[in-house]
Each structure stands twice: as C-alpha cells, then as structure tokens.
PDB file of C-alpha atoms and ligand atoms in Angstrom:
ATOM      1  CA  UNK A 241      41.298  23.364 -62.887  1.00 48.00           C
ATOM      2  CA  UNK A 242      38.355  23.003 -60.300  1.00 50.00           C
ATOM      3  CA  UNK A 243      40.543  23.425 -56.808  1.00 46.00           C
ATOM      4  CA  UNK A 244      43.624  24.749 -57.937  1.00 49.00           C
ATOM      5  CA  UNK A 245      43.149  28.032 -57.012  1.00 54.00           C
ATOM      6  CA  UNK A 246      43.293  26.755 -53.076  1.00 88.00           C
ATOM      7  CA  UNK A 247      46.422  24.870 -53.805  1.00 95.00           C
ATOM      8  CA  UNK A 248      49.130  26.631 -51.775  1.00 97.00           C
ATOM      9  CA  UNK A 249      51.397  25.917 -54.999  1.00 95.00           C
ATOM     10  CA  UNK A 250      54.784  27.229 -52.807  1.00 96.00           C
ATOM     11  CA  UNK A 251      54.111  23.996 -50.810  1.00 98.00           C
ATOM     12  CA  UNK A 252      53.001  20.859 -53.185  1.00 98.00           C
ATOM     13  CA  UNK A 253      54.433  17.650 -52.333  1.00 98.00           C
ATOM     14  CA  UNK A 254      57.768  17.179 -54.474  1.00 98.00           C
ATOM     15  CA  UNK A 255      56.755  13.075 -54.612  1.00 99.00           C
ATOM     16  CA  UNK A 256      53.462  11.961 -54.628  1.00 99.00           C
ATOM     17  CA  UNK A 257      53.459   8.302 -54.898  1.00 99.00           C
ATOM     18  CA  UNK A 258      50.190   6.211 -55.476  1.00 99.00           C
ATOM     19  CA  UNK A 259      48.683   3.186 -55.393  1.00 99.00           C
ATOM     20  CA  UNK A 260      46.030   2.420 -58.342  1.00 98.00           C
ATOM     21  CA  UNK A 261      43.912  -0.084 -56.424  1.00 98.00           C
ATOM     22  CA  UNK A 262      40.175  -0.511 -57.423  1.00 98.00           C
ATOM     23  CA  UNK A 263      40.416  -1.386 -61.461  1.00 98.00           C
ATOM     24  CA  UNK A 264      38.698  -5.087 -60.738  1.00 98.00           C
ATOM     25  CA  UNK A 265      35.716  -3.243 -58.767  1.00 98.00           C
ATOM     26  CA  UNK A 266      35.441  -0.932 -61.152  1.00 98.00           C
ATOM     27  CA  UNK A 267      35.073  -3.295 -63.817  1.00 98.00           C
ATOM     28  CA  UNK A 268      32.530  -5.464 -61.835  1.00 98.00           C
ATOM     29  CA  UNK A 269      30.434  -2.716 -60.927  1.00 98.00           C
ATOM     30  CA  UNK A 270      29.585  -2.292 -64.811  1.00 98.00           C
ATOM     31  CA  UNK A 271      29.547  -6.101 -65.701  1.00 98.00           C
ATOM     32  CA  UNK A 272      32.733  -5.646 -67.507  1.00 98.00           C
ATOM     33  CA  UNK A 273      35.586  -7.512 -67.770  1.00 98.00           C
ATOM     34  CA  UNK A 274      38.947  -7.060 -64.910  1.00 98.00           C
ATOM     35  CA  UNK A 275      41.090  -6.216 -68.197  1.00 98.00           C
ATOM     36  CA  UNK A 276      38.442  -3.082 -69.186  1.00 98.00           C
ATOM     37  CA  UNK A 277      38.960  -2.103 -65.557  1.00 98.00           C
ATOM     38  CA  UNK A 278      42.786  -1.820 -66.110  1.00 98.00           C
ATOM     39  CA  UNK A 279      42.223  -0.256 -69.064  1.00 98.00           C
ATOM     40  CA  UNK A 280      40.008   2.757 -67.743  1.00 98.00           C
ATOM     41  CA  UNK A 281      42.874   2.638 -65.240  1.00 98.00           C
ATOM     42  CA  UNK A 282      45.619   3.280 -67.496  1.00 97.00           C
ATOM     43  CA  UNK A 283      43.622   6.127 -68.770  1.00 97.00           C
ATOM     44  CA  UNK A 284      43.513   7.638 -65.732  1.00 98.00           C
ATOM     45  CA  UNK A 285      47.015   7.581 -64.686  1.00 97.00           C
ATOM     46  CA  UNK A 286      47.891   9.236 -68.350  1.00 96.00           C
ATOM     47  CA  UNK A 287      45.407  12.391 -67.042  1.00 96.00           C
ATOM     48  CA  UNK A 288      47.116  12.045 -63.482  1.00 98.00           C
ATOM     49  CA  UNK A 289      50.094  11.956 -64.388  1.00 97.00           C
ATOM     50  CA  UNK A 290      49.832  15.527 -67.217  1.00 96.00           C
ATOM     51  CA  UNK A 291      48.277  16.626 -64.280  1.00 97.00           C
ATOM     52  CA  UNK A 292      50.854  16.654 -61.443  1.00 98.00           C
ATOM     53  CA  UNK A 293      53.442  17.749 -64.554  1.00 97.00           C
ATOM     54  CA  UNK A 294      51.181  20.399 -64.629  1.00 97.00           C
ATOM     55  CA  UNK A 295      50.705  21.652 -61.360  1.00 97.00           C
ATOM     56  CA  UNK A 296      54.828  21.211 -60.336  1.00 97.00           C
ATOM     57  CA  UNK A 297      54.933  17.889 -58.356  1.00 98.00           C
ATOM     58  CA  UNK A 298      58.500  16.859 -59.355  1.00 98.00           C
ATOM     59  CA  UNK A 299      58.245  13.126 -58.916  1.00 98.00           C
ATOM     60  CA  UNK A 300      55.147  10.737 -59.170  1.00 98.00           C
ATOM     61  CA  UNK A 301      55.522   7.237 -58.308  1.00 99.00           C
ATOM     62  CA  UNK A 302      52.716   4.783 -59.671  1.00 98.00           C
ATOM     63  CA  UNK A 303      52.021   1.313 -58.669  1.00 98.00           C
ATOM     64  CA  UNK A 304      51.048  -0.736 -61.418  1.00 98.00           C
ATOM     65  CA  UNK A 305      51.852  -4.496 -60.793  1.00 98.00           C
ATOM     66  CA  UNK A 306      53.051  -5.763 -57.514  1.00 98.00           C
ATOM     67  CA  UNK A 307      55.767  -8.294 -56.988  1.00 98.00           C
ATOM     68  CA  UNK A 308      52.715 -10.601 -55.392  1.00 98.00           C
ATOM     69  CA  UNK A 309      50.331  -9.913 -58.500  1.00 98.00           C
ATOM     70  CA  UNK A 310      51.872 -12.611 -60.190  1.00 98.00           C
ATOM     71  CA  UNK A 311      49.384 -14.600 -58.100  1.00 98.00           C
ATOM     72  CA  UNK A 312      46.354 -13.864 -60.515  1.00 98.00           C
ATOM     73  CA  UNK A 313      44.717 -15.799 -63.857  1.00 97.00           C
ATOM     74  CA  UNK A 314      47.432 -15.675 -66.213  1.00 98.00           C
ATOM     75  CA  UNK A 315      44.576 -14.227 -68.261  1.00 98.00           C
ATOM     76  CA  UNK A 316      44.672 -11.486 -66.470  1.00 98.00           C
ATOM     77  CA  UNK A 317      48.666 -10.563 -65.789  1.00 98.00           C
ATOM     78  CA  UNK A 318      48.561 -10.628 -69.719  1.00 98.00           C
ATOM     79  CA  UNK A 319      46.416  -7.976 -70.114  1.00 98.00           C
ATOM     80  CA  UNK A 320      47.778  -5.904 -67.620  1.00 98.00           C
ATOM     81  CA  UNK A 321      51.093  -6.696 -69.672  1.00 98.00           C
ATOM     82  CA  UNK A 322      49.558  -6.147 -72.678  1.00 98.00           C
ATOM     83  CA  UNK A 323      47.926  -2.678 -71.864  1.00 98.00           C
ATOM     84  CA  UNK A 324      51.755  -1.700 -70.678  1.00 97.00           C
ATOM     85  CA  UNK A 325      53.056  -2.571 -74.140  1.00 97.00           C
ATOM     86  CA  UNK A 326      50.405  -0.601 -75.852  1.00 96.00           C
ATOM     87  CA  UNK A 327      51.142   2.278 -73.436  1.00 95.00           C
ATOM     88  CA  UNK A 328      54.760   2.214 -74.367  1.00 94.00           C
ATOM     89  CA  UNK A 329      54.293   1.964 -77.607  1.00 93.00           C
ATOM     90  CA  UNK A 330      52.578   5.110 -77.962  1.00 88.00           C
ATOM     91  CA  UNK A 331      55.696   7.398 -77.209  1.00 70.00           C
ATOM     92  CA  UNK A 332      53.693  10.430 -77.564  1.00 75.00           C
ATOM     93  CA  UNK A 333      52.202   9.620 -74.139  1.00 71.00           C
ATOM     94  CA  UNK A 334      55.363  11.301 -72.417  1.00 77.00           C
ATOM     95  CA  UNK A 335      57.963  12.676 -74.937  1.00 77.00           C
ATOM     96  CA  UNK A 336      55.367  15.451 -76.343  1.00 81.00           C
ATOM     97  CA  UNK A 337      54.307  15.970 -72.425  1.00 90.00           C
ATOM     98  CA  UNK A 338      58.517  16.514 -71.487  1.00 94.00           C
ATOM     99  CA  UNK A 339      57.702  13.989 -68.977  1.00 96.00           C
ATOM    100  CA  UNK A 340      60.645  11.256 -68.054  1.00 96.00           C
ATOM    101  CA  UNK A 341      59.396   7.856 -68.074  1.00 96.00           C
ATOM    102  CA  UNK A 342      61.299   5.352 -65.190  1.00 97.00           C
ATOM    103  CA  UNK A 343      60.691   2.074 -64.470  1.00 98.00           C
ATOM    104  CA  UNK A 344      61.194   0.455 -60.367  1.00 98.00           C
ATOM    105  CA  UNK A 345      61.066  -3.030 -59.964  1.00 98.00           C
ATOM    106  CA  UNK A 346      62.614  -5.909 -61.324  1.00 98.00           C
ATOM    107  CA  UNK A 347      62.435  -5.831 -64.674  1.00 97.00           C
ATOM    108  CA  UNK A 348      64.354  -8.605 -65.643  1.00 97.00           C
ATOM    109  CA  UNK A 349      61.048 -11.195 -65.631  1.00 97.00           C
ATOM    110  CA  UNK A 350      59.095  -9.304 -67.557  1.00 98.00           C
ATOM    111  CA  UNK A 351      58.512 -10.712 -71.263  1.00 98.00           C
ATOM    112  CA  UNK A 352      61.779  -9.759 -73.310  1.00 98.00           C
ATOM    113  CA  UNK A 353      59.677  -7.052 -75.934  1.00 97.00           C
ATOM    114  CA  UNK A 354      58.707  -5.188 -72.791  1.00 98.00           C
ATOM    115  CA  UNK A 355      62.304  -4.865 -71.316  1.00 98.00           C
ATOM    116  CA  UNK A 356      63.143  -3.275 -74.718  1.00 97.00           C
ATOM    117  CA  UNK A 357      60.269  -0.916 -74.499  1.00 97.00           C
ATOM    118  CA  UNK A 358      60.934  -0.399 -71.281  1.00 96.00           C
ATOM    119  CA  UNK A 359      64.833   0.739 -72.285  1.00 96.00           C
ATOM    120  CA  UNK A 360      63.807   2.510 -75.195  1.00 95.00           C
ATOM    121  CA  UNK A 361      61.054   4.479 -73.547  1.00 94.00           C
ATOM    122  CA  UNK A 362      63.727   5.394 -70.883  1.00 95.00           C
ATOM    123  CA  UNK A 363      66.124   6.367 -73.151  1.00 94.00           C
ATOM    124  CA  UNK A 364      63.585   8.946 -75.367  1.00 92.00           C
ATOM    125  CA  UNK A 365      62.542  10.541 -72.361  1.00 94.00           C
ATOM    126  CA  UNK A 366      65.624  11.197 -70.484  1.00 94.00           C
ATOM    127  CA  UNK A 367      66.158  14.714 -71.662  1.00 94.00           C
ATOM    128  CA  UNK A 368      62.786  15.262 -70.399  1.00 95.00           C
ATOM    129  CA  UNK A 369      63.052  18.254 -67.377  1.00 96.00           C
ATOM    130  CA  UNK A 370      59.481  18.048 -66.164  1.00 97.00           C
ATOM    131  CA  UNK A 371      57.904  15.748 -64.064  1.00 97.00           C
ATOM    132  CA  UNK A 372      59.572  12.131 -63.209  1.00 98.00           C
ATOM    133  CA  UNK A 373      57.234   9.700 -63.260  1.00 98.00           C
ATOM    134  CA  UNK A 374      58.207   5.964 -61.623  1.00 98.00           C
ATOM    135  CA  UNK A 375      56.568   3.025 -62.944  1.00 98.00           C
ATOM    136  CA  UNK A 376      56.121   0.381 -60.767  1.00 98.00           C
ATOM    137  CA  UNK A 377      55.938  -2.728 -62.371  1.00 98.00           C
ATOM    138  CA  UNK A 378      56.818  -6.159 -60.732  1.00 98.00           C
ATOM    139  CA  UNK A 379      57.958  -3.840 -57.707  1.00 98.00           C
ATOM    140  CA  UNK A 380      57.598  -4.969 -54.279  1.00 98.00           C
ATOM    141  CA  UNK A 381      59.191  -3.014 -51.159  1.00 98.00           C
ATOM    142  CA  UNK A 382      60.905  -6.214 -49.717  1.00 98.00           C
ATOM    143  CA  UNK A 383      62.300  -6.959 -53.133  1.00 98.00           C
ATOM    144  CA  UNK A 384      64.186  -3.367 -53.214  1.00 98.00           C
ATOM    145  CA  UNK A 385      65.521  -3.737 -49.829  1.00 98.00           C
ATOM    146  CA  UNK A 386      66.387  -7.457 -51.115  1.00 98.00           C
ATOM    147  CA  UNK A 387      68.219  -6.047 -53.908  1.00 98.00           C
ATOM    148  CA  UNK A 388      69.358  -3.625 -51.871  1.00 98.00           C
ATOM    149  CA  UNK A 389      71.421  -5.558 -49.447  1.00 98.00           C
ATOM    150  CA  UNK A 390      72.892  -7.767 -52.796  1.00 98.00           C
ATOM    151  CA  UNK A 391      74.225  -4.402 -53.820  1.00 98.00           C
ATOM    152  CA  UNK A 392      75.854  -3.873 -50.802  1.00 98.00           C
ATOM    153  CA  UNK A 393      77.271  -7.234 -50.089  1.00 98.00           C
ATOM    154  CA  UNK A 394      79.215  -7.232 -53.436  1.00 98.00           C
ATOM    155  CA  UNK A 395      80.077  -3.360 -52.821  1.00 98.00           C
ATOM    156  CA  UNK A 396      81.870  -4.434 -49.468  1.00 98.00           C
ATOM    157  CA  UNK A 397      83.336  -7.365 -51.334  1.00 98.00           C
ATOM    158  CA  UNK A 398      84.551  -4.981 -54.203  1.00 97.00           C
ATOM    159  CA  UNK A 399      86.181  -2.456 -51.444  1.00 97.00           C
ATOM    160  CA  UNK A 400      83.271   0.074 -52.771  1.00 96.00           C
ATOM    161  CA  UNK A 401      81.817   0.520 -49.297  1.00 97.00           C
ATOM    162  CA  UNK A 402      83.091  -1.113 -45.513  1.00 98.00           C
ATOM    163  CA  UNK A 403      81.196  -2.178 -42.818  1.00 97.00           C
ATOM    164  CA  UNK A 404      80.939   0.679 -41.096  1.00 98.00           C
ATOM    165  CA  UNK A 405      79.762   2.926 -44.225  1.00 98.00           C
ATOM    166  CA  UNK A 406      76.499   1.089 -44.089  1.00 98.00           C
ATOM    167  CA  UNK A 407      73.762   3.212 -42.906  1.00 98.00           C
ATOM    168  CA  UNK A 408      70.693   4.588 -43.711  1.00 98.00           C
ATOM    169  CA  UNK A 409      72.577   6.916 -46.868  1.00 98.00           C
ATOM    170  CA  UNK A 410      74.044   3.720 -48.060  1.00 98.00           C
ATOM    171  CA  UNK A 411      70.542   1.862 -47.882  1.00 98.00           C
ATOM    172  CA  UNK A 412      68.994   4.885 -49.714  1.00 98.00           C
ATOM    173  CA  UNK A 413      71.598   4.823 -52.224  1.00 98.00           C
ATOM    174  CA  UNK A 414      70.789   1.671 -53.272  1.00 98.00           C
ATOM    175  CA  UNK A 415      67.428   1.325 -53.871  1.00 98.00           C
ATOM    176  CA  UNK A 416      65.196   2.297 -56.951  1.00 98.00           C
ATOM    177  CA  UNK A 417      64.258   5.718 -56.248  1.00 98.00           C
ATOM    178  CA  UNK A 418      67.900   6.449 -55.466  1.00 98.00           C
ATOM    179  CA  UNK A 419      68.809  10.507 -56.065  1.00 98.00           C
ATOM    180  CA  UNK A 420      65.001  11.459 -55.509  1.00 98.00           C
ATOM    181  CA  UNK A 421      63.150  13.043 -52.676  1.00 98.00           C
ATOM    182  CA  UNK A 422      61.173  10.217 -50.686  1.00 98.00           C
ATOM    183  CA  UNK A 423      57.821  10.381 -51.054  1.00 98.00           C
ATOM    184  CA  UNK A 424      55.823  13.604 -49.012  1.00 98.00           C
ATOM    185  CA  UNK A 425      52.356  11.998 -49.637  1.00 98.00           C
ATOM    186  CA  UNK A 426      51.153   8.186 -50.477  1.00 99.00           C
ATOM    187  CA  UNK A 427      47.220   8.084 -52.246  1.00 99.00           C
ATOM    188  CA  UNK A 428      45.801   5.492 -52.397  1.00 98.00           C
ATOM    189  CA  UNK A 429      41.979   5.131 -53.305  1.00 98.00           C
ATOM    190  CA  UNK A 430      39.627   1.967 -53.689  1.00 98.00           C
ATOM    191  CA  UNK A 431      38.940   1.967 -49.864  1.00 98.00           C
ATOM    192  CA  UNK A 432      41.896  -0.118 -48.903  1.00 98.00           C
ATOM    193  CA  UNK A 433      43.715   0.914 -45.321  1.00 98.00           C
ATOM    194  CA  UNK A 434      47.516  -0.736 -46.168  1.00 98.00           C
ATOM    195  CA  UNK A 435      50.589  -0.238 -48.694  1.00 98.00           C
ATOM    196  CA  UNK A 436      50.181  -3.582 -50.398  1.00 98.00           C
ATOM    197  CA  UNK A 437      54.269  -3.704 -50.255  1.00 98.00           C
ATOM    198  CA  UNK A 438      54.783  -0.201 -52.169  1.00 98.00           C
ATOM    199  CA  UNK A 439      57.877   2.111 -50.981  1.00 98.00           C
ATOM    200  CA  UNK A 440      58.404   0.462 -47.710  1.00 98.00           C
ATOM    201  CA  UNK A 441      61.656   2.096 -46.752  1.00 98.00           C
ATOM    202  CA  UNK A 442      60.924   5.429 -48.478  1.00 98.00           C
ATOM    203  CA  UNK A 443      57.433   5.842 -46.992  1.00 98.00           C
ATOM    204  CA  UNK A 444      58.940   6.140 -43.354  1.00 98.00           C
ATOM    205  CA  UNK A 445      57.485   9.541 -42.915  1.00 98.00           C
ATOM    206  CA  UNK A 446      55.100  10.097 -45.837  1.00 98.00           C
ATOM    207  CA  UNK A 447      51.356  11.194 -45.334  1.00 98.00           C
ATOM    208  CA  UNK A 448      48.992   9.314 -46.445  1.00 98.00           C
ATOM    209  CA  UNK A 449      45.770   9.687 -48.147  1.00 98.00           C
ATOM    210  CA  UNK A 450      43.111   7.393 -48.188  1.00 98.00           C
ATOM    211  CA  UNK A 451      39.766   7.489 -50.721  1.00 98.00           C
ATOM    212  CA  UNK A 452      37.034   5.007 -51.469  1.00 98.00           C
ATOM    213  CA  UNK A 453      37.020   6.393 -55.082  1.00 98.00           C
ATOM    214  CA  UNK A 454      37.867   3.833 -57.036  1.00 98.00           C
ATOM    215  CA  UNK A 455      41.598   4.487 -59.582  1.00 98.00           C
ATOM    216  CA  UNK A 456      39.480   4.645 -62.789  1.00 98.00           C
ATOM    217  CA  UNK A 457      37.168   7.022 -61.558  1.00 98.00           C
ATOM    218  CA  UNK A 458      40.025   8.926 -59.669  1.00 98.00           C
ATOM    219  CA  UNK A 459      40.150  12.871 -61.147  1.00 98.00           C
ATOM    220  CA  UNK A 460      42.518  15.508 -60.766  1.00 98.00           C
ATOM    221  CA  UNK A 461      39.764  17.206 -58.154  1.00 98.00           C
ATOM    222  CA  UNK A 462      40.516  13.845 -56.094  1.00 98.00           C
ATOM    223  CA  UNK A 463      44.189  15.162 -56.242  1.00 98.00           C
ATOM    224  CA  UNK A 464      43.670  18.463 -55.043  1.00 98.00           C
ATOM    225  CA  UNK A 465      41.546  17.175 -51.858  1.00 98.00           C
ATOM    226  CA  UNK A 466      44.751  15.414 -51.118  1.00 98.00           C
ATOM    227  CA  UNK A 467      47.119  17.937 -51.671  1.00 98.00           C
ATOM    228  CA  UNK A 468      44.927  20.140 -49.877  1.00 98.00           C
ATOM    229  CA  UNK A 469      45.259  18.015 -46.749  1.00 98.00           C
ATOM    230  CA  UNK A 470      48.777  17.033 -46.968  1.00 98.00           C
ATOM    231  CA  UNK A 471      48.867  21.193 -47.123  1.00 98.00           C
ATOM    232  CA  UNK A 472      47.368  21.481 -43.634  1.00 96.00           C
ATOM    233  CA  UNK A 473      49.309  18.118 -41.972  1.00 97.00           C
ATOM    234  CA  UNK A 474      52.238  18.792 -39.451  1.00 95.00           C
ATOM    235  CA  UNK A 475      55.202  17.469 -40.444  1.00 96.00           C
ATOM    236  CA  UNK A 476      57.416  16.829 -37.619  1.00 95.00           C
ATOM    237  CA  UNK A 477      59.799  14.072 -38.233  1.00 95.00           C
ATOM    238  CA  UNK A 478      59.882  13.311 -34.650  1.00 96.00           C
ATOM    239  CA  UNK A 479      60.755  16.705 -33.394  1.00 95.00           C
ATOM    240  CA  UNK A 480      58.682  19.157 -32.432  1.00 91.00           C
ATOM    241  CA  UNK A 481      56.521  21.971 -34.239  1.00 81.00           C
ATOM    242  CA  UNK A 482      58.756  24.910 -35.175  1.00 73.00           C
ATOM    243  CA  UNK A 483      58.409  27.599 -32.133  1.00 75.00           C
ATOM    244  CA  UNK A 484      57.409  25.323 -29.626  1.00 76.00           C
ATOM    245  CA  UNK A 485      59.401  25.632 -26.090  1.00 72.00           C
ATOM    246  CA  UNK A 486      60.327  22.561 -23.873  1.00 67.00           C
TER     247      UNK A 486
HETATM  248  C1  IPE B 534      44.746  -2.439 -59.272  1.00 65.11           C
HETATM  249  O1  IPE B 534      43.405  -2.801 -59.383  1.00 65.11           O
HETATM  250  C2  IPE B 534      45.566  -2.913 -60.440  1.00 65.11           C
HETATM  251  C3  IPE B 534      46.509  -3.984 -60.102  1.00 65.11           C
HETATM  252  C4  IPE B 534      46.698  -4.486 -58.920  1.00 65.11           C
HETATM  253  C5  IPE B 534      47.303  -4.492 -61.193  1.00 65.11           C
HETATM  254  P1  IPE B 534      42.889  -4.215 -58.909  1.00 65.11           P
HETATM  255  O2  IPE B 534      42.911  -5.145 -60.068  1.00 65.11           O
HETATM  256  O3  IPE B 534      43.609  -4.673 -57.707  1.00 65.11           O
HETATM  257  O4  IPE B 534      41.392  -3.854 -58.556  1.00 65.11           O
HETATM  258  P2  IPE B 534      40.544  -4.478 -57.386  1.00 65.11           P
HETATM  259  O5  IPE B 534      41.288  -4.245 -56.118  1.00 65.11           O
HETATM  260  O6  IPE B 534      40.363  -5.927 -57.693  1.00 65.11           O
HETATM  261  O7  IPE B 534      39.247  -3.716 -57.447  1.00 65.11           O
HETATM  262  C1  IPE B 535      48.339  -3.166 -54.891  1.00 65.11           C
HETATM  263  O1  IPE B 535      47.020  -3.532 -55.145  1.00 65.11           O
HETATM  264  C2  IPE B 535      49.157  -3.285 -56.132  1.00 65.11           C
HETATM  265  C3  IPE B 535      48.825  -2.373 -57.219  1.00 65.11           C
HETATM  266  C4  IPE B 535      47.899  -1.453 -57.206  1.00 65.11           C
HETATM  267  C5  IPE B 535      49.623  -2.525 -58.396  1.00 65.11           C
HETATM  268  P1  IPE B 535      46.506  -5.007 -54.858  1.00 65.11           P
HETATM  269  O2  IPE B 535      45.074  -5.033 -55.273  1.00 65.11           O
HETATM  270  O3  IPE B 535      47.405  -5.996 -55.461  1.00 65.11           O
HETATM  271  O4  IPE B 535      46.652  -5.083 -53.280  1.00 65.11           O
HETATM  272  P2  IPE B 535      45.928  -6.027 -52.229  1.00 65.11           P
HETATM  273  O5  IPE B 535      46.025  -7.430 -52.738  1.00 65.11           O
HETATM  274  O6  IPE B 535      44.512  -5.575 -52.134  1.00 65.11           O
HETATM  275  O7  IPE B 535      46.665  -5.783 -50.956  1.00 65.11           O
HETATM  276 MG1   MG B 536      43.283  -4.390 -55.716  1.00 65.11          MG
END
C-alpha cells in the first residue's frame, strides 16, 4: 500500500487517464527487444489497473496504440497486436477482478479475431460494477471528433438532432467516452511533455502529471505521487477559488 494512507480517498480523481509511453526505452536500456518492452508494459497496466479498482478511481483510460502508431515495423504493430490477443484471451484478467473491459478507437481495422475478442471481452465484463477501464487501441483524438461530427451529420439528416442542438453536450455525446466523467488527471511517464493525440476534447481541463519513469517500471507508489498532487491542485474551471471576493 506504500502511500495510501496520505491519499485523501474522499477526493481521488473519478478518471485517471494515461498514456503508457516508454516500453521501447525500456526495452533498449536492457538490450532487449521493443516487443519485451510492450510486454513488461502490459504487465504493468494489469497491476495499474487492480490498483485504481482498488483504491475507488471509477474510470481509467489507457493508451495503448495510437491512430499514428501504424507508422512503425510491421514487426512491431504485430506484437503489440499479438500481446492484446493474449491479454484478451486470458478473461480472468478482468472478470475475476469485477472490472469492465471497453474498448475507444476504431476498431473496425483491427485484424477480424481481435474485433471478436474485443466484443466478447466486452460482453463478459459488462455486469462488472467496479472500475471501467478504456482501452485505447487505434484511438486518436482527431479521429473521435472525426467520427464525431459523421454522427452528427447523419443525426441532423435523420431529424435526430437540428442545427441549433449542436453544442458542446451534443459533441460530448458523441464521442467514445460518452456517459463518463472527463478525465480529472492525465499521467503520463517516459519523460515526454505532450498528449501524443489522446482525449483531446475531454482533456480540456484535466491535470496533468508528468514522470520520467518509464510505463514498465511505473508502480502503484508512482500513482499515489500523482494523486497526491492532483489532491493539492486548484481546480478552477475558469472561475475563481471558492471564497474569493471581486
Ligand atoms: C508506448 O511505448 C507503447 C506504444 C506506443 C504502443 P513506446 O513503444 O512508444 O516506447 P518508447 O517511447 O519508444 O520508449
Ligand atoms: C503515445 O506514445 C501513444 C501510446 C502510448 C499508445 P507514442 O510513443 O506513440 O508518442 P510519440 O510518438 O512519442 O508522440
Ligand atoms: Mg513512445
């Protein structure tokens, strides 16, 4: 438990999201190859994500392949693939932990065995009432605010929605997160300063918490220091602090 005890646990972020950058370092740094670096990664979000279940976060949101990582060695997109298929294949990795399993991002690319998995792992876990984790895999911010604005064009055209409906509700409504809290606090480790694409819209007034740990070596401790700063941040969407006089 290490920090817990200084978590203020009536105020932990309801949605942490995260992006796990720093698997290829990782990897390097041992003289291994990028795919054991995903795969230390992968173990890493499984203790993450038991964690947060564990200490109430409500929604986690992980980034796990990017709309532009297609741009890598094939080589290397089918390992990542291939460690998601083994990870979904292994149901015991959320139904035993009551966690619910989603998926963000267009999922229609993605090699037809992992769409079922994908479905089926969805459907198993749905009953699930602790923690929701989001899987982002071929996600990309632009892409959801793409898909998005589709949604809406043939929602007008249907009679679902008029002009003057669209606003920021309607926006919200449409995109992959849709129902949930946006995120409170964005981690991402590795020693990289930018989103990389992730949660564009719904990052609009998230914290954010930067690390150069690298994701494999990332441990629940590395959590708590960023809970425990999110815990002392001032949140003022644009107004001012609570009790303060013009
Ligand atoms: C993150 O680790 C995993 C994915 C982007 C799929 P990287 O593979 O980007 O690791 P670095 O940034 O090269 O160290
Ligand atoms: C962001 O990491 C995507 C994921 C972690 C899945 P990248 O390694 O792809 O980001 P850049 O290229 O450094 O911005
Ligand atoms: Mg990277």
């Amino acid at each position: 438990m290490g920090k817990q005890a200084q978590l203020d646990l009536s105020n932990i972020p309801k949605h942490i999201g995260i992006i796990m950058d720093g698997n290829g370092r990782w990897a390097k740094k041992r003289f291994l190859p990028r795919s054991a670096g995903h795969s230390a990664g992968a173990s890493t979000f499984k203790t993450i994500a038991r964690y947060c279940n564990k200490i109430g976060v409500q929604v986690l949101t992980v980034y796990a392949f990017s709309t532009e990582n297609w741009k890598r060695p094939p080589a290397e997109v089918a390992s990542i693939l291939d460690i998601l298929r083994k990870y979904l294949k292994d149901s015991t990795n959320f139904k035993d932990e009551n966690i619910r399993l989603r998926f963000i991002g267009d999922s229609s690319v993605l090699p037809a065995d992992i769409i079922e998995l994908i479905h089926t792992a969805e459907e198993d876990s749905k009953s699930a009432t602790g923690l929701v984790v989001n899987l982002a895999v071929n996600y990309g911010g632009r892409d959801e605010v793409v898909h998005a604005v589709r949604q809406i064009v043939k929602d007008c055209k249907n009679g679902v929605l008029t002009e003057e409906q669209i606003n920021e509700q309607a926006i919200s409504a449409r995109i992959y997160t849709a129902g949930q809290p946006d995120p409170d606090l964005i981690i991402r480790p590795s020693g990289e300063y930018r989103l990389s694409n992730f949660l564009l819209w719904q990052s609009a007034y998230s914290e954010f918490w930067f690390s150069n740990v690298l994701w494999p070596d990332f441990k629940p401790r590395h959590l708590d220091q960023a809970i425990l700063s999110y815990q002392q941040r001032d949140r003022r969407f644009g107004g001012v602090h609570a009790g303060e006089n013009a």
